[in-house]
Coordinates of C-alpha atoms and ligand atoms in Angstrom, one line a residue:
M1 CA 15.4 19.2 161.6
G2 CA 16.7 16.9 164.7
R3 CA 18.7 16.8 167.5
L4 CA 19.7 20.3 168.7
T5 CA 23.5 21.6 168.3
Q6 CA 25.7 21.8 171.7
G7 CA 25.4 25.4 170.7
Q8 CA 21.7 25.4 171.2
I9 CA 21.7 23.1 174.0
D10 CA 24.2 25.7 175.9
F11 CA 21.7 28.6 174.9
F12 CA 18.9 26.8 176.4
N13 CA 20.6 25.9 179.5
T14 CA 21.8 29.4 180.0
E15 CA 19.0 31.4 178.6
G16 CA 16.2 29.2 180.1
Y17 CA 14.5 29.0 176.8
L18 CA 15.5 28.4 173.2
I19 CA 13.4 29.7 170.0
H20 CA 13.7 27.0 167.2
D21 CA 12.3 28.3 164.1
D22 CA 11.8 25.0 162.1
V23 CA 11.1 22.3 164.3
F24 CA 8.3 20.8 161.9
D25 CA 7.8 21.2 158.5
P26 CA 4.8 23.6 158.8
H27 CA 2.6 21.0 156.5
D28 CA 3.1 18.7 159.4
L29 CA 0.6 20.4 161.6
A30 CA -2.2 20.9 159.0
P31 CA -3.6 17.8 160.6
L32 CA -3.8 19.1 164.0
R33 CA -5.1 22.5 162.5
R34 CA -7.5 20.2 160.6
E35 CA -8.8 18.3 163.5
F36 CA -9.3 21.2 165.6
E37 CA -11.4 22.6 162.9
E38 CA -13.8 19.2 162.8
R39 CA -14.3 19.1 166.5
I40 CA -15.2 23.1 166.3
D41 CA -17.2 22.4 163.4
R42 CA -19.4 19.6 165.3
K43 CA -19.5 21.7 168.3
I44 CA -21.3 24.7 166.2
A45 CA -23.4 22.0 164.7
A46 CA -24.7 21.1 168.0
L47 CA -25.2 24.7 169.0
L48 CA -27.3 25.5 165.8
A49 CA -29.4 22.4 166.7
E50 CA -30.0 23.6 170.1
G51 CA -31.1 26.8 168.6
K52 CA -28.3 29.0 170.2
L53 CA -26.8 30.4 167.3
R54 CA -27.7 31.4 164.1
N55 CA -25.0 32.2 162.0
T56 CA -22.1 29.5 161.9
Y57 CA -19.6 31.6 160.1
A58 CA -18.7 28.0 158.0
D59 CA -16.9 30.1 155.3
Q60 CA -14.4 31.5 157.7
P61 CA -11.0 30.1 158.4
F62 CA -9.4 28.5 161.5
E63 CA -7.7 32.1 162.3
R64 CA -10.8 33.6 162.2
R65 CA -13.9 31.6 162.6
L66 CA -14.0 31.5 166.3
T67 CA -13.7 35.3 166.4
S68 CA -17.0 35.7 164.4
I69 CA -18.8 33.0 167.1
Y70 CA -17.5 34.7 170.1
R71 CA -18.2 38.1 169.1
D72 CA -21.9 37.0 168.3
S73 CA -22.1 35.4 171.8
R74 CA -19.5 35.2 174.9
E75 CA -21.4 31.9 175.9
N76 CA -20.9 30.3 172.6
G77 CA -17.7 31.1 172.2
E78 CA -16.7 29.7 175.6
A79 CA -18.5 26.5 174.9
V80 CA -16.6 26.0 171.3
I81 CA -13.4 26.7 173.7
A82 CA -14.2 24.4 176.4
E83 CA -14.7 21.7 173.7
L84 CA -11.1 22.0 172.8
E85 CA -9.8 22.9 176.3
G86 CA -11.8 20.3 178.5
P87 CA -12.7 21.0 182.0
A88 CA -9.0 21.1 183.2
G89 CA -7.2 22.4 180.5
G90 CA -6.2 20.0 178.1
G91 CA -9.5 18.1 177.0
H92 CA -9.3 17.4 173.4
H93 CA -6.9 14.3 172.8
G94 CA -7.6 13.3 169.0
I95 CA -5.2 11.5 167.2
E96 CA -3.5 14.5 165.8
M97 CA -3.1 15.8 169.3
F98 CA -1.1 12.4 170.1
R99 CA 0.8 12.3 166.7
T100 CA 2.0 16.1 167.6
I101 CA 3.3 14.7 170.7
T102 CA 5.1 12.2 169.5
H103 CA 6.3 14.0 166.3
P104 CA 9.8 12.4 165.7
S105 CA 11.3 16.2 165.1
L106 CA 10.2 17.4 168.3
L107 CA 11.1 13.8 170.2
A108 CA 15.0 14.3 168.7
V109 CA 14.9 18.1 170.3
V110 CA 13.3 17.1 173.7
E111 CA 16.0 14.1 173.8
S112 CA 18.7 16.7 173.6
L113 CA 17.3 18.4 176.6
V114 CA 16.3 15.3 178.9
G115 CA 17.9 12.2 177.5
P116 CA 16.6 9.5 175.4
E117 CA 14.0 8.2 178.3
I118 CA 11.1 10.5 177.9
I119 CA 7.8 10.9 179.4
G120 CA 5.0 13.0 178.3
S121 CA 2.6 14.9 180.4
S122 CA -1.0 15.4 180.0
V123 CA -0.4 18.8 181.1
Y124 CA -0.9 20.0 177.6
R125 CA -2.8 23.0 176.9
I126 CA -4.7 24.0 173.7
R127 CA -4.9 27.8 173.4
P128 CA -7.0 29.9 171.0
K129 CA -6.2 33.3 171.8
I130 CA -8.9 35.6 170.1
P131 CA -8.3 39.2 169.2
G132 CA -9.5 41.7 171.8
I133 CA -10.5 38.8 174.5
G134 CA -8.8 38.9 177.8
R135 CA -9.3 35.3 179.0
G136 CA -6.0 34.2 176.9
I137 CA -3.8 36.8 178.5
V138 CA -1.5 34.8 180.9
P139 CA 0.2 36.4 183.4
W140 CA 4.0 36.1 184.8
H141 CA 4.4 32.7 186.0
Q142 CA 7.1 29.9 186.0
D143 CA 5.3 26.3 185.4
S144 CA 6.6 24.9 188.4
G145 CA 4.3 27.4 190.3
Y146 CA 1.4 24.7 189.2
F147 CA 3.7 21.7 189.9
M148 CA 4.4 20.0 193.3
Q149 CA 7.2 21.0 195.1
Q150 CA 9.1 17.6 194.5
C151 CA 9.5 18.6 190.9
D152 CA 11.0 22.0 191.7
N153 CA 14.2 20.8 190.5
Q154 CA 13.6 18.6 187.9
T155 CA 13.7 19.6 184.4
I156 CA 10.3 19.6 182.8
I157 CA 10.3 21.0 179.3
T158 CA 7.8 23.2 177.7
C159 CA 7.4 23.0 174.2
W160 CA 5.3 26.0 173.0
I161 CA 3.9 25.1 169.5
P162 CA 2.2 28.1 167.6
L163 CA -0.1 26.8 164.8
V164 CA -0.3 30.1 163.1
D165 CA 3.0 32.7 163.0
A166 CA 3.1 33.9 166.8
T167 CA 3.9 37.6 166.7
A168 CA 4.1 40.3 169.3
E169 CA 0.8 41.6 167.4
N170 CA -1.0 38.5 168.0
G171 CA 0.3 38.2 171.7
C172 CA 3.0 35.8 171.6
M173 CA 5.0 35.0 174.7
Q174 CA 7.2 37.2 176.8
I175 CA 10.3 35.4 178.5
L176 CA 12.5 36.7 181.5
P177 CA 16.1 35.2 180.2
R178 CA 18.7 33.8 182.6
A179 CA 16.2 33.8 185.5
H180 CA 15.5 30.1 185.5
R181 CA 18.4 29.4 188.0
Q182 CA 17.0 31.2 190.5
G183 CA 14.4 28.6 192.1
L184 CA 10.9 29.0 192.5
V185 CA 9.5 32.4 193.2
T186 CA 6.1 33.4 195.2
H187 CA 3.1 33.0 192.8
H188 CA -0.4 34.0 193.9
T189 CA -3.8 33.2 193.0
G190 CA -6.2 35.1 191.2
G191 CA -4.4 36.5 188.1
N192 CA -6.1 37.0 185.0
A193 CA -8.7 34.2 184.1
G194 CA -7.9 32.4 187.2
F195 CA -4.0 32.0 186.4
L196 CA -1.2 32.1 189.1
V197 CA 0.6 35.4 188.9
I198 CA 4.0 36.5 190.1
E199 CA 3.7 39.7 191.1
D200 CA 6.2 42.4 189.4
G201 CA 8.2 42.8 192.5
D202 CA 8.7 39.1 193.2
L203 CA 9.9 38.6 189.7
P204 CA 13.7 37.2 189.7
P205 CA 16.6 39.2 188.5
S206 CA 17.4 39.2 185.0
P207 CA 20.3 41.0 183.3
S208 CA 18.2 41.9 180.3
K209 CA 14.4 42.8 179.4
P210 CA 11.9 40.2 178.4
V211 CA 12.4 38.6 175.1
V212 CA 9.3 38.9 173.0
A213 CA 9.3 35.2 171.7
E214 CA 7.9 35.3 168.1
A215 CA 7.8 32.3 166.4
P216 CA 6.7 31.3 162.9
L217 CA 4.3 28.3 162.1
G218 CA 6.7 25.0 162.1
G219 CA 8.7 26.4 165.0
A220 CA 8.6 26.0 168.8
V221 CA 9.8 27.7 171.9
F222 CA 11.2 25.4 174.7
M223 CA 11.2 26.9 177.9
T224 CA 12.2 25.1 181.4
N225 CA 9.8 24.8 184.4
L226 CA 11.6 27.7 186.5
T227 CA 11.8 30.3 183.3
P228 CA 9.4 32.9 183.9
H229 CA 7.0 33.8 181.4
C230 CA 3.9 35.7 180.5
S231 CA 1.6 36.3 177.2
T232 CA 0.5 39.7 176.1
P233 CA -3.1 40.5 174.2
N234 CA -3.8 39.9 171.0
R235 CA -4.0 43.0 169.0
S236 CA -4.2 41.7 165.5
D237 CA -7.5 40.4 163.9
V238 CA -6.2 36.5 163.7
I239 CA -6.6 34.1 166.4
R240 CA -3.4 33.2 168.1
W241 CA -3.7 29.2 168.2
S242 CA -0.9 27.4 170.1
V243 CA -0.6 24.0 172.0
D244 CA 2.0 23.6 174.8
L245 CA 3.3 20.3 175.6
R246 CA 5.2 19.0 178.2
Y247 CA 8.0 16.5 178.8
Q248 CA 10.4 15.1 181.3
G249 CA 13.1 12.5 181.8
A250 CA 12.2 9.2 183.0
E251 CA 14.1 9.8 186.2
A252 CA 11.6 12.7 187.2
P253 CA 8.6 11.8 189.4
N254 CA 5.8 10.8 187.4
N255 CA 2.5 8.7 187.5
V256 CA 3.5 6.3 184.7
G257 CA 1.6 2.7 185.7
L258 CA -0.7 4.2 187.8
W259 CA -4.1 4.1 187.3
P260 CA -6.6 6.4 189.2
N261 CA -9.2 4.9 191.6
A262 CA -11.9 6.7 193.1
E263 CA -11.7 4.5 196.0
A264 CA -8.0 4.6 196.4
D265 CA -6.9 4.2 199.9
E266 CA -4.1 6.8 201.9
D267 CA -1.1 4.7 200.8
E268 CA -2.2 4.8 197.0
L269 CA -3.0 8.1 197.1
Q270 CA 0.2 9.1 198.6
E271 CA 1.7 7.2 195.7
F272 CA -0.3 9.6 192.9
Q273 CA 0.7 12.5 194.6
M274 CA 4.4 12.0 193.9
A275 CA 4.0 12.8 190.3
C276 CA 4.8 16.5 189.1
Y277 CA 1.0 17.1 188.4
P278 CA -0.8 14.3 189.9
P279 CA -4.4 15.4 188.4
E280 CA -3.1 14.3 184.9
A281 CA -1.9 11.4 183.2
D282 CA 1.6 10.8 182.2
F283 CA 2.6 8.4 179.7
V284 CA 6.0 7.0 178.1
V285 CA 6.7 8.9 174.6
Q286 CA 10.1 7.2 174.1
S287 CA 12.0 4.9 175.6
K288 CA 15.3 3.3 174.1
L289 CA 15.7 1.0 177.1
H290 CA 12.2 -0.3 177.3
P291 CA 10.9 0.3 173.7
E292 CA 8.1 -2.0 174.7
S293 CA 6.8 0.5 177.5
V294 CA 6.1 3.3 175.0
T295 CA 2.5 4.3 175.2
D296 CA 0.2 4.1 172.0
Y297 CA -2.4 6.2 170.8
A298 CA -5.0 3.8 172.6
G299 CA -3.2 3.6 175.6
F300 CA -2.8 7.5 175.8
V301 CA -6.6 8.0 175.4
R302 CA -7.3 5.0 178.1
R303 CA -4.9 6.7 180.6
R304 CA -6.2 10.2 179.8
E305 CA -9.9 9.3 179.9
A306 CA -9.2 7.3 183.4
F307 CA -7.8 10.2 185.2
E308 CA -10.7 12.4 183.8
Q309 CA -12.8 10.2 185.8
V310 CA -11.4 11.2 189.0
K311 CA -10.8 14.8 188.4
T312 CA -12.8 15.5 191.6
I313 CA -10.5 13.9 193.9
A314 CA -8.9 16.7 196.0
Y315 CA -5.2 16.6 194.9
P316 CA -2.7 18.7 196.8
K317 CA -1.7 22.2 195.7
R318 CA 1.4 24.2 196.6
G319 CA -0.9 26.4 198.6
W320 CA -0.3 30.0 197.1
T321 CA -2.4 32.5 198.5
P322 CA -4.6 35.1 196.7
V323 CA -3.1 38.2 195.3
P324 CA -2.9 40.7 197.9
L325 CA -5.5 43.3 198.0
G326 CA -4.4 46.9 196.6
A327 CA -2.1 45.1 194.0
D328 CA -2.8 45.6 190.6
Ligands
AKG401 O1 0.1 30.4 175.3 C1 0.3 31.4 175.8 O2 -0.3 32.7 175.6 C2 1.0 31.4 177.5 C3 1.4 29.7 177.4 C4 1.8 29.4 178.9 O3 1.9 30.2 179.7 C5 2.6 28.2 179.1 O4 2.7 27.5 178.0 O5 3.1 27.9 180.0

């Protein structure tokens, strides 16, 4: 565990991704799984109290319980997922989420890729991919398709962390290698479950077939913001739980230090719009130059909640157009 070797860094830079089998001791992720279980448990108890469900499946493990809830009632399943995902995707911000984002072994890898001044982004996502349910199937995209154009040439690292062994069978990601140096390609709105999508004909050329990015519990998959990737159906009988986190160097545009204000004037709004993903809070996760600027858990929650208040402000978008009629 620790910093990447030069060989791993070279591989990441050449291929646009790196699968690392042992970033964490798998036991380190148990508290995050427990925190999710507790939140799910509270939501199921609330649904029970509202008379919306009868069977709570309390005896079922993390890898199966939500499937049973979902199969009994799609509405209840979605309500539980929304509890974790929040209205814009990264809703849950418990202490164990923060401890995972700031885990020293993970930051050592990120430091190898972006340097010691590290900004964390609130564009993190929690993904329970339920067997046989289509909502978790993510079409081909580059993460920069979601970010503002001023960040197209910056390095933003996605760290995709499975909370169970991620396999081809349970719908791990697929990655197009050596395709990240060709810039951002055309995306369209209206992909599966409302995701952006790169149509097959628009995928950048790659010298090889997509890589099936299997990763064990304790491992992680690292990608650049221009690495095309997608994820496939879960054909297993366990939920493919994962979280994906994002980091960038301090030199990349960010909204650290800015506090949203629903009455912001034009100038203030423009300042906000300079971040790579303006609607969500960035925060300092590591700084060797200014260690006093590192955001602690209370500050992380304060920033995320402050940004949550102004989600209704119309932030700029990339302007992608819908998938053309007649396309698959
Ligand atoms: O978890 C998945 O299935 C897809 C993840 C993804 O697209 C991402 O992390 O950008």
